[in-house]
Amino acid sequence: MTKLKSIYQKMWKVAKPHYEDGRVFDIPQIEWMLKVAQKVIKNEKLDEEVFIPLIILHDIGYTGIEEKAPNVKDAEIKRDHMIKGAKIAKKILQSFDLPTEKKEKVVELISIHDNWALGDNEPYKKSKDLAVFTDLDYMFPLISYNLFQAISDGLGEEIRESFEHFITTEEKLINRPLCCQSTKEIFNDLIDNFKKELDERIRAN
């Protein structure tokens, strides 16, 4: 993982136990997002004091979830984890020396970060931090064949079918297109690498 400032390392240390009791893909997702975050923040002139805590805390509301690989598009689950996550994040952020307005912004964004699942795409138009975040959040399954398989299984889809849908007709690409050059480049690289692994696994079988 890219070297984080001490404050964010401590925040991740506090948050991680919640994720260990969450979904199977939460920790790999956050560690990957943190890895690419510094470059994206610099290129897109994002607010680090909002963007990094948002990454670390956004899915903390899945802690204690019974189904460890749930349907990632289930609206009720999405709503519940945003409400719960905002409350947990607010409590955690109280212990960290960040400006009050930044903490409040992080909590606000966590409370709406998956509003797309509720049919609301407006938040992503109003906040560049959230728009870039949701780009990374969307594409992270491509970092690992096994992660993508787990998500495909949760959706009840065969992995090749799921992959083709993911990169061509997924509602995200229609309603919330990739918002900047940085995320477009990351997405294209992930697609190329994933296609190679998928083809290799199919040939091996």
mmCIF file of C-alpha atoms in Angstrom:
data_model
loop_
_atom_site.group_PDB
_atom_site.id
_atom_site.type_symbol
_atom_site.label_atom_id
_atom_site.label_comp_id
_atom_site.label_asym_id
_atom_site.label_seq_id
_atom_site.Cartn_x
_atom_site.Cartn_y
_atom_site.Cartn_z
ATOM 1 C CA MET A 1 0.000 0.000 0.000
ATOM 2 C CA THR A 2 1.135 3.545 -0.764
ATOM 3 C CA LYS A 3 2.568 5.197 2.340
ATOM 4 C CA LEU A 4 -0.225 7.064 4.090
ATOM 5 C CA LYS A 5 0.101 9.993 6.444
ATOM 6 C CA SER A 6 0.113 8.924 10.079
ATOM 7 C CA ILE A 7 -3.413 10.191 10.715
ATOM 8 C CA TYR A 8 -4.843 8.004 7.947
ATOM 9 C CA GLN A 9 -2.815 4.971 9.004
ATOM 10 C CA LYS A 10 -4.344 5.304 12.480
ATOM 11 C CA MET A 11 -7.808 5.781 11.000
ATOM 12 C CA TRP A 12 -7.445 2.617 8.926
ATOM 13 C CA LYS A 13 -6.233 0.732 11.997
ATOM 14 C CA VAL A 14 -9.390 1.766 13.865
ATOM 15 C CA ALA A 15 -11.688 1.020 10.922
ATOM 16 C CA LYS A 16 -10.210 -2.297 9.794
ATOM 17 C CA PRO A 17 -11.760 -4.507 12.537
ATOM 18 C CA HIS A 18 -15.193 -3.353 11.358
ATOM 19 C CA TYR A 19 -14.337 -4.492 7.843
ATOM 20 C CA GLU A 20 -13.020 -7.813 9.077
ATOM 21 C CA ASP A 21 -16.608 -8.432 10.197
ATOM 22 C CA GLY A 22 -17.987 -7.156 6.901
ATOM 23 C CA ARG A 23 -18.066 -8.391 3.320
ATOM 24 C CA VAL A 24 -15.321 -10.615 1.921
ATOM 25 C CA PHE A 25 -14.157 -7.972 -0.538
ATOM 26 C CA ASP A 26 -14.214 -4.841 1.637
ATOM 27 C CA ILE A 27 -10.591 -4.871 2.827
ATOM 28 C CA PRO A 28 -9.054 -5.600 -0.605
ATOM 29 C CA GLN A 29 -11.201 -2.834 -2.064
ATOM 30 C CA ILE A 30 -10.109 -0.194 0.429
ATOM 31 C CA GLU A 31 -6.445 -1.167 0.259
ATOM 32 C CA TRP A 32 -6.528 -0.886 -3.534
ATOM 33 C CA MET A 33 -8.349 2.454 -3.437
ATOM 34 C CA LEU A 34 -5.813 3.820 -0.961
ATOM 35 C CA LYS A 35 -3.020 2.616 -3.226
ATOM 36 C CA VAL A 36 -4.226 4.683 -6.184
ATOM 37 C CA ALA A 37 -5.644 7.587 -4.171
ATOM 38 C CA GLN A 38 -2.520 9.756 -3.894
ATOM 39 C CA LYS A 39 -2.023 9.944 -7.650
ATOM 40 C CA VAL A 40 -5.692 10.646 -8.307
ATOM 41 C CA ILE A 41 -5.837 13.319 -5.597
ATOM 42 C CA LYS A 42 -2.863 15.122 -7.120
ATOM 43 C CA ASN A 43 -4.013 14.865 -10.737
ATOM 44 C CA GLU A 44 -7.608 15.847 -10.044
ATOM 45 C CA LYS A 45 -6.931 18.384 -7.267
ATOM 46 C CA LEU A 46 -9.151 16.636 -4.729
ATOM 47 C CA ASP A 47 -9.457 17.408 -1.034
ATOM 48 C CA GLU A 48 -7.252 14.821 0.677
ATOM 49 C CA GLU A 49 -8.849 15.451 4.083
ATOM 50 C CA VAL A 50 -12.194 14.403 2.631
ATOM 51 C CA PHE A 51 -11.181 11.873 -0.009
ATOM 52 C CA ILE A 52 -8.940 9.601 2.080
ATOM 53 C CA PRO A 53 -11.321 9.327 5.079
ATOM 54 C CA LEU A 54 -14.163 8.711 2.616
ATOM 55 C CA ILE A 55 -12.264 5.758 1.178
ATOM 56 C CA ILE A 56 -11.356 4.373 4.595
ATOM 57 C CA LEU A 57 -14.808 4.682 6.139
ATOM 58 C CA HIS A 58 -17.319 4.498 3.278
ATOM 59 C CA ASP A 59 -18.416 0.847 3.661
ATOM 60 C CA ILE A 60 -17.940 0.500 7.399
ATOM 61 C CA GLY A 61 -21.705 0.097 7.697
ATOM 62 C CA TYR A 62 -21.431 -3.458 6.383
ATOM 63 C CA THR A 63 -19.886 -4.569 9.663
ATOM 64 C CA GLY A 64 -21.763 -7.520 11.110
ATOM 65 C CA ILE A 65 -23.572 -8.238 7.839
ATOM 66 C CA GLU A 66 -24.841 -11.817 7.746
ATOM 67 C CA GLU A 67 -24.272 -12.429 4.031
ATOM 68 C CA LYS A 68 -20.563 -11.923 3.347
ATOM 69 C CA ALA A 69 -20.959 -11.643 -0.445
ATOM 70 C CA PRO A 70 -24.378 -10.010 -0.850
ATOM 71 C CA ASN A 71 -25.988 -8.726 -4.024
ATOM 72 C CA VAL A 72 -24.101 -5.457 -4.549
ATOM 73 C CA LYS A 73 -27.169 -3.839 -6.123
ATOM 74 C CA ASP A 74 -29.682 -4.624 -3.376
ATOM 75 C CA ALA A 75 -31.274 -1.238 -2.600
ATOM 76 C CA GLU A 76 -32.318 -2.118 0.960
ATOM 77 C CA ILE A 77 -28.835 -3.326 1.890
ATOM 78 C CA LYS A 78 -27.329 -0.206 0.303
ATOM 79 C CA ARG A 79 -29.652 2.111 2.216
ATOM 80 C CA ASP A 80 -29.059 0.359 5.533
ATOM 81 C CA HIS A 81 -25.266 0.336 5.255
ATOM 82 C CA MET A 82 -25.136 4.048 4.391
ATOM 83 C CA ILE A 83 -27.221 4.978 7.437
ATOM 84 C CA LYS A 84 -25.255 2.707 9.749
ATOM 85 C CA GLY A 85 -21.918 3.663 8.179
ATOM 86 C CA ALA A 86 -22.479 7.393 8.612
ATOM 87 C CA LYS A 87 -23.133 6.880 12.320
ATOM 88 C CA ILE A 88 -20.036 4.739 12.842
ATOM 89 C CA ALA A 89 -17.883 7.096 10.762
ATOM 90 C CA LYS A 90 -19.043 10.124 12.756
ATOM 91 C CA LYS A 91 -18.044 8.402 15.974
ATOM 92 C CA ILE A 92 -14.628 7.360 14.645
ATOM 93 C CA LEU A 93 -13.857 10.789 13.191
ATOM 94 C CA GLN A 94 -14.400 12.431 16.574
ATOM 95 C CA SER A 95 -11.033 10.991 17.633
ATOM 96 C CA PHE A 96 -9.087 12.526 14.740
ATOM 97 C CA ASP A 97 -7.630 15.995 14.337
ATOM 98 C CA LEU A 98 -9.322 17.133 11.151
ATOM 99 C CA PRO A 99 -11.295 20.340 10.571
ATOM 100 C CA THR A 100 -14.884 19.975 11.752
ATOM 101 C CA GLU A 101 -16.270 20.900 8.343
ATOM 102 C CA LYS A 102 -14.188 18.149 6.709
ATOM 103 C CA LYS A 103 -15.463 15.536 9.168
ATOM 104 C CA GLU A 104 -19.019 16.632 8.534
ATOM 105 C CA LYS A 105 -18.455 16.435 4.780
ATOM 106 C CA VAL A 106 -17.074 12.897 5.031
ATOM 107 C CA VAL A 107 -20.077 11.770 7.090
ATOM 108 C CA GLU A 108 -22.442 13.427 4.621
ATOM 109 C CA LEU A 109 -20.803 11.730 1.628
ATOM 110 C CA ILE A 110 -20.849 8.339 3.347
ATOM 111 C CA SER A 111 -24.576 8.776 3.978
ATOM 112 C CA ILE A 112 -25.211 9.196 0.216
ATOM 113 C CA HIS A 113 -22.261 7.490 -1.529
ATOM 114 C CA ASP A 114 -24.402 4.634 -2.903
ATOM 115 C CA ASN A 115 -27.513 6.688 -3.652
ATOM 116 C CA TRP A 116 -27.328 5.452 -7.236
ATOM 117 C CA ALA A 117 -28.845 2.193 -5.947
ATOM 118 C CA LEU A 118 -31.860 4.246 -4.828
ATOM 119 C CA GLY A 119 -32.233 5.856 -8.257
ATOM 120 C CA ASP A 120 -30.533 9.124 -7.244
ATOM 121 C CA ASN A 121 -27.574 10.236 -9.374
ATOM 122 C CA GLU A 122 -27.515 13.884 -8.301
ATOM 123 C CA PRO A 123 -24.865 13.649 -5.524
ATOM 124 C CA TYR A 124 -22.196 12.643 -8.028
ATOM 125 C CA LYS A 125 -22.812 15.795 -10.059
ATOM 126 C CA LYS A 126 -22.431 18.075 -7.056
ATOM 127 C CA SER A 127 -19.176 16.725 -5.551
ATOM 128 C CA LYS A 128 -16.043 15.956 -7.533
ATOM 129 C CA ASP A 129 -14.646 14.048 -4.544
ATOM 130 C CA LEU A 130 -17.702 11.781 -4.638
ATOM 131 C CA ALA A 131 -17.668 11.501 -8.439
ATOM 132 C CA VAL A 132 -14.040 10.336 -8.490
ATOM 133 C CA PHE A 133 -14.658 8.106 -5.489
ATOM 134 C CA THR A 134 -17.594 6.358 -7.135
ATOM 135 C CA ASP A 135 -15.507 5.755 -10.267
ATOM 136 C CA LEU A 136 -12.913 3.900 -8.195
ATOM 137 C CA ASP A 137 -15.592 2.171 -6.141
ATOM 138 C CA TYR A 138 -17.183 0.904 -9.350
ATOM 139 C CA MET A 139 -14.064 -0.442 -11.022
ATOM 140 C CA PHE A 140 -12.394 -2.132 -8.057
ATOM 141 C CA PRO A 141 -13.835 -5.629 -8.805
ATOM 142 C CA LEU A 142 -11.531 -5.714 -11.832
ATOM 143 C CA ILE A 143 -8.436 -5.861 -9.613
ATOM 144 C CA SER A 144 -8.918 -9.573 -8.953
ATOM 145 C CA TYR A 145 -10.553 -12.480 -10.754
ATOM 146 C CA ASN A 146 -11.616 -13.987 -7.427
ATOM 147 C CA LEU A 147 -13.192 -10.735 -6.246
ATOM 148 C CA PHE A 148 -15.064 -10.346 -9.500
ATOM 149 C CA GLN A 149 -16.197 -13.968 -9.243
ATOM 150 C CA ALA A 150 -17.583 -13.371 -5.740
ATOM 151 C CA ILE A 151 -19.545 -10.350 -6.931
ATOM 152 C CA SER A 152 -20.813 -12.201 -10.017
ATOM 153 C CA ASP A 153 -21.963 -15.058 -7.812
ATOM 154 C CA GLY A 154 -23.817 -12.583 -5.590
ATOM 155 C CA LEU A 155 -25.623 -11.280 -8.678
ATOM 156 C CA GLY A 156 -26.338 -14.811 -9.889
ATOM 157 C CA GLU A 157 -24.367 -14.301 -13.102
ATOM 158 C CA GLU A 158 -21.707 -16.251 -14.999
ATOM 159 C CA ILE A 159 -18.415 -14.374 -14.846
ATOM 160 C CA ARG A 160 -17.873 -13.756 -18.574
ATOM 161 C CA GLU A 161 -21.450 -12.553 -18.977
ATOM 162 C CA SER A 162 -21.043 -10.352 -15.914
ATOM 163 C CA PHE A 163 -17.766 -8.909 -17.205
ATOM 164 C CA GLU A 164 -19.177 -8.021 -20.628
ATOM 165 C CA HIS A 165 -22.132 -6.318 -18.982
ATOM 166 C CA PHE A 166 -19.833 -4.553 -16.512
ATOM 167 C CA ILE A 167 -17.746 -2.841 -19.196
ATOM 168 C CA THR A 168 -20.454 -2.112 -21.783
ATOM 169 C CA THR A 169 -24.047 -1.759 -20.559
ATOM 170 C CA GLU A 170 -23.746 -1.344 -16.779
ATOM 171 C CA GLU A 171 -26.012 1.481 -15.584
ATOM 172 C CA LYS A 172 -23.046 3.249 -13.971
ATOM 173 C CA LEU A 173 -21.463 3.898 -17.359
ATOM 174 C CA ILE A 174 -24.736 5.328 -18.657
ATOM 175 C CA ASN A 175 -25.926 7.354 -15.669
ATOM 176 C CA ARG A 176 -22.580 8.275 -14.053
ATOM 177 C CA PRO A 177 -19.889 8.119 -16.753
ATOM 178 C CA LEU A 178 -16.273 8.062 -15.610
ATOM 179 C CA CYS A 179 -15.701 11.635 -14.552
ATOM 180 C CA CYS A 180 -12.062 12.367 -15.350
ATOM 181 C CA GLN A 181 -8.993 11.323 -17.292
ATOM 182 C CA SER A 182 -7.335 9.729 -14.255
ATOM 183 C CA THR A 183 -10.143 7.250 -13.647
ATOM 184 C CA LYS A 184 -10.568 6.547 -17.362
ATOM 185 C CA GLU A 185 -6.902 5.524 -17.591
ATOM 186 C CA ILE A 186 -7.134 3.305 -14.505
ATOM 187 C CA PHE A 187 -10.319 1.682 -15.829
ATOM 188 C CA ASN A 188 -8.802 0.917 -19.233
ATOM 189 C CA ASP A 189 -5.693 -0.637 -17.664
ATOM 190 C CA LEU A 190 -7.821 -2.804 -15.359
ATOM 191 C CA ILE A 191 -9.979 -3.972 -18.254
ATOM 192 C CA ASP A 192 -6.936 -4.986 -20.295
ATOM 193 C CA ASN A 193 -5.406 -6.946 -17.410
ATOM 194 C CA PHE A 194 -8.680 -8.600 -16.456
ATOM 195 C CA LYS A 195 -9.386 -9.689 -20.046
ATOM 196 C CA LYS A 196 -6.004 -11.395 -20.180
ATOM 197 C CA GLU A 197 -6.600 -13.292 -16.936
ATOM 198 C CA LEU A 198 -10.137 -14.249 -17.931
ATOM 199 C CA ASP A 199 -8.963 -15.604 -21.307
ATOM 200 C CA GLU A 200 -6.118 -17.527 -19.648
ATOM 201 C CA ARG A 201 -8.470 -19.162 -17.154
ATOM 202 C CA ILE A 202 -10.947 -20.111 -19.870
ATOM 203 C CA ARG A 203 -8.176 -21.684 -21.984
ATOM 204 C CA ALA A 204 -6.871 -23.551 -18.941
ATOM 205 C CA ASN A 205 -10.291 -25.117 -18.392
#
